[in-house]
């Protein structure tokens, strides 16, 4: 026979009183959300390098994000929670809900793969809330090959 409350205690759901005695009530204060503060984050993806070279269209990237971002487990239904806008060569995603920057990186890489640009472009972190698309540095490889040819 297990003592009463053993499984709750094993799962860490019992809280301790100030004097160290355990009581059977679950601490619900930490489980509830604090009302009032609205979460709003804005993420920027800078596509200026590939757009200036004419190999990428920011409008198609914006449409891709619009079609693929999931809100509440459903794609293409952003509602009022997520908005996507394009300013020149930058795509700005504003979310009024918890939103992962890493998810944007994942979708950006998926877009690059779909348009066969993944071999030339990479997604780099350029700030706390921004990514930048840059070309791979292949000049270093070319210099190494030149050095081998000279020897």
GROMACS .gro file of C-alpha atoms in nm:
model
  151
    1UNK     CA    1   0.000   0.000   0.000
    2UNK     CA    2   0.121   0.344  -0.093
    3UNK     CA    3   0.063   0.635   0.143
    4UNK     CA    4  -0.216   0.877   0.060
    5UNK     CA    5  -0.101   1.149  -0.181
    6UNK     CA    6   0.211   0.956  -0.282
    7UNK     CA    7   0.157   0.992  -0.656
    8UNK     CA    8   0.088   1.364  -0.639
    9UNK     CA    9   0.398   1.411  -0.428
   10UNK     CA   10   0.605   1.203  -0.670
   11UNK     CA   11   0.484   1.420  -0.957
   12UNK     CA   12   0.584   1.732  -0.762
   13UNK     CA   13   0.232   1.868  -0.736
   14UNK     CA   14   0.225   1.915  -0.361
   15UNK     CA   15   0.335   2.249  -0.230
   16UNK     CA   16   0.508   2.320   0.096
   17UNK     CA   17   0.387   2.563   0.360
   18UNK     CA   18   0.625   2.820   0.500
   19UNK     CA   19   0.727   2.589   0.784
   20UNK     CA   20   0.816   2.303   0.546
   21UNK     CA   21   0.505   2.092   0.605
   22UNK     CA   22   0.347   1.953   0.293
   23UNK     CA   23  -0.018   2.012   0.229
   24UNK     CA   24  -0.240   1.839  -0.026
   25UNK     CA   25  -0.345   2.151  -0.216
   26UNK     CA   26  -0.184   2.216  -0.551
   27UNK     CA   27  -0.029   2.558  -0.593
   28UNK     CA   28  -0.254   2.713  -0.859
   29UNK     CA   29  -0.101   3.060  -0.842
   30UNK     CA   30   0.190   2.967  -1.068
   31UNK     CA   31  -0.036   2.783  -1.313
   32UNK     CA   32  -0.264   3.078  -1.390
   33UNK     CA   33  -0.177   3.352  -1.637
   34UNK     CA   34  -0.145   3.708  -1.523
   35UNK     CA   35  -0.413   3.921  -1.687
   36UNK     CA   36  -0.349   4.257  -1.846
   37UNK     CA   37  -0.013   4.220  -2.020
   38UNK     CA   38  -0.053   4.152  -2.391
   39UNK     CA   39   0.225   3.965  -2.567
   40UNK     CA   40   0.320   4.136  -2.893
   41UNK     CA   41   0.636   4.054  -3.081
   42UNK     CA   42   0.761   4.172  -3.416
   43UNK     CA   43   1.013   3.974  -3.623
   44UNK     CA   44   1.194   4.101  -3.931
   45UNK     CA   45   1.341   3.899  -4.216
   46UNK     CA   46   1.579   4.105  -4.430
   47UNK     CA   47   1.584   3.977  -4.790
   48UNK     CA   48   1.770   4.271  -4.944
   49UNK     CA   49   2.072   4.082  -5.087
   50UNK     CA   50   1.882   3.824  -5.295
   51UNK     CA   51   1.608   4.072  -5.395
   52UNK     CA   52   1.860   4.327  -5.527
   53UNK     CA   53   2.022   4.050  -5.734
   54UNK     CA   54   1.680   3.952  -5.872
   55UNK     CA   55   1.679   3.589  -5.759
   56UNK     CA   56   1.402   3.624  -5.501
   57UNK     CA   57   1.064   3.798  -5.493
   58UNK     CA   58   0.961   3.933  -5.151
   59UNK     CA   59   0.591   3.926  -5.250
   60UNK     CA   60   0.602   3.550  -5.309
   61UNK     CA   61   0.785   3.502  -4.978
   62UNK     CA   62   0.517   3.706  -4.800
   63UNK     CA   63   0.244   3.495  -4.961
   64UNK     CA   64   0.430   3.175  -4.866
   65UNK     CA   65   0.443   3.284  -4.501
   66UNK     CA   66   0.078   3.386  -4.514
   67UNK     CA   67  -0.019   3.041  -4.641
   68UNK     CA   68   0.208   2.838  -4.411
   69UNK     CA   69   0.207   3.001  -4.066
   70UNK     CA   70  -0.004   2.798  -3.827
   71UNK     CA   71  -0.230   2.970  -3.574
   72UNK     CA   72  -0.423   2.739  -3.346
   73UNK     CA   73  -0.312   2.435  -3.548
   74UNK     CA   74  -0.459   2.569  -3.875
   75UNK     CA   75  -0.261   2.707  -4.167
   76UNK     CA   76  -0.367   3.009  -4.368
   77UNK     CA   77  -0.598   3.148  -4.100
   78UNK     CA   78  -0.394   3.418  -3.931
   79UNK     CA   79  -0.689   3.624  -3.810
   80UNK     CA   80  -0.605   3.915  -3.580
   81UNK     CA   81  -0.330   3.724  -3.398
   82UNK     CA   82  -0.058   3.739  -3.666
   83UNK     CA   83   0.001   3.999  -3.936
   84UNK     CA   84   0.254   3.993  -4.219
   85UNK     CA   85   0.366   4.303  -4.404
   86UNK     CA   86   0.635   4.384  -4.656
   87UNK     CA   87   0.842   4.702  -4.637
   88UNK     CA   88   1.075   4.731  -4.939
   89UNK     CA   89   1.302   4.424  -4.909
   90UNK     CA   90   1.201   4.327  -4.556
   91UNK     CA   91   0.917   4.105  -4.441
   92UNK     CA   92   0.781   4.189  -4.095
   93UNK     CA   93   0.577   3.938  -3.898
   94UNK     CA   94   0.391   4.078  -3.597
   95UNK     CA   95   0.232   3.834  -3.354
   96UNK     CA   96   0.002   3.915  -3.063
   97UNK     CA   97   0.045   3.568  -2.918
   98UNK     CA   98   0.342   3.357  -2.816
   99UNK     CA   99   0.538   3.307  -3.138
  100UNK     CA  100   0.872   3.140  -3.202
  101UNK     CA  101   1.146   3.313  -3.395
  102UNK     CA  102   1.285   2.969  -3.473
  103UNK     CA  103   0.954   2.882  -3.648
  104UNK     CA  104   1.013   3.175  -3.886
  105UNK     CA  105   1.363   3.045  -3.959
  106UNK     CA  106   1.218   2.702  -4.032
  107UNK     CA  107   0.961   2.845  -4.274
  108UNK     CA  108   1.222   3.066  -4.442
  109UNK     CA  109   1.448   2.766  -4.502
  110UNK     CA  110   1.149   2.574  -4.636
  111UNK     CA  111   1.077   2.858  -4.881
  112UNK     CA  112   1.439   2.865  -4.996
  113UNK     CA  113   1.436   2.489  -5.051
  114UNK     CA  114   1.111   2.508  -5.248
  115UNK     CA  115   1.256   2.773  -5.481
  116UNK     CA  116   1.593   2.593  -5.504
  117UNK     CA  117   1.781   2.878  -5.336
  118UNK     CA  118   1.896   2.681  -5.032
  119UNK     CA  119   2.232   2.601  -5.195
  120UNK     CA  120   2.323   2.970  -5.226
  121UNK     CA  121   2.145   3.143  -4.939
  122UNK     CA  122   2.146   3.095  -4.566
  123UNK     CA  123   1.938   3.241  -4.285
  124UNK     CA  124   2.144   3.428  -4.026
  125UNK     CA  125   2.049   3.585  -3.696
  126UNK     CA  126   2.105   3.960  -3.723
  127UNK     CA  127   1.946   4.070  -3.397
  128UNK     CA  128   1.717   3.966  -3.116
  129UNK     CA  129   1.408   3.987  -3.337
  130UNK     CA  130   1.549   3.966  -3.688
  131UNK     CA  131   1.698   3.733  -3.948
  132UNK     CA  132   1.892   3.814  -4.261
  133UNK     CA  133   1.932   3.619  -4.584
  134UNK     CA  134   2.295   3.608  -4.696
  135UNK     CA  135   2.495   3.428  -4.959
  136UNK     CA  136   2.734   3.153  -4.855
  137UNK     CA  137   3.097   3.269  -4.862
  138UNK     CA  138   3.241   3.064  -5.147
  139UNK     CA  139   3.537   3.296  -5.212
  140UNK     CA  140   3.735   3.115  -4.941
  141UNK     CA  141   3.689   2.784  -5.126
  142UNK     CA  142   3.801   2.941  -5.453
  143UNK     CA  143   4.117   3.081  -5.293
  144UNK     CA  144   4.204   2.737  -5.155
  145UNK     CA  145   4.161   2.582  -5.500
  146UNK     CA  146   4.382   2.851  -5.656
  147UNK     CA  147   4.653   2.783  -5.398
  148UNK     CA  148   4.648   2.412  -5.479
  149UNK     CA  149   4.677   2.481  -5.855
  150UNK     CA  150   4.988   2.698  -5.802
  151UNK     CA  151   5.178   2.426  -5.612
   0.00000   0.00000   0.00000
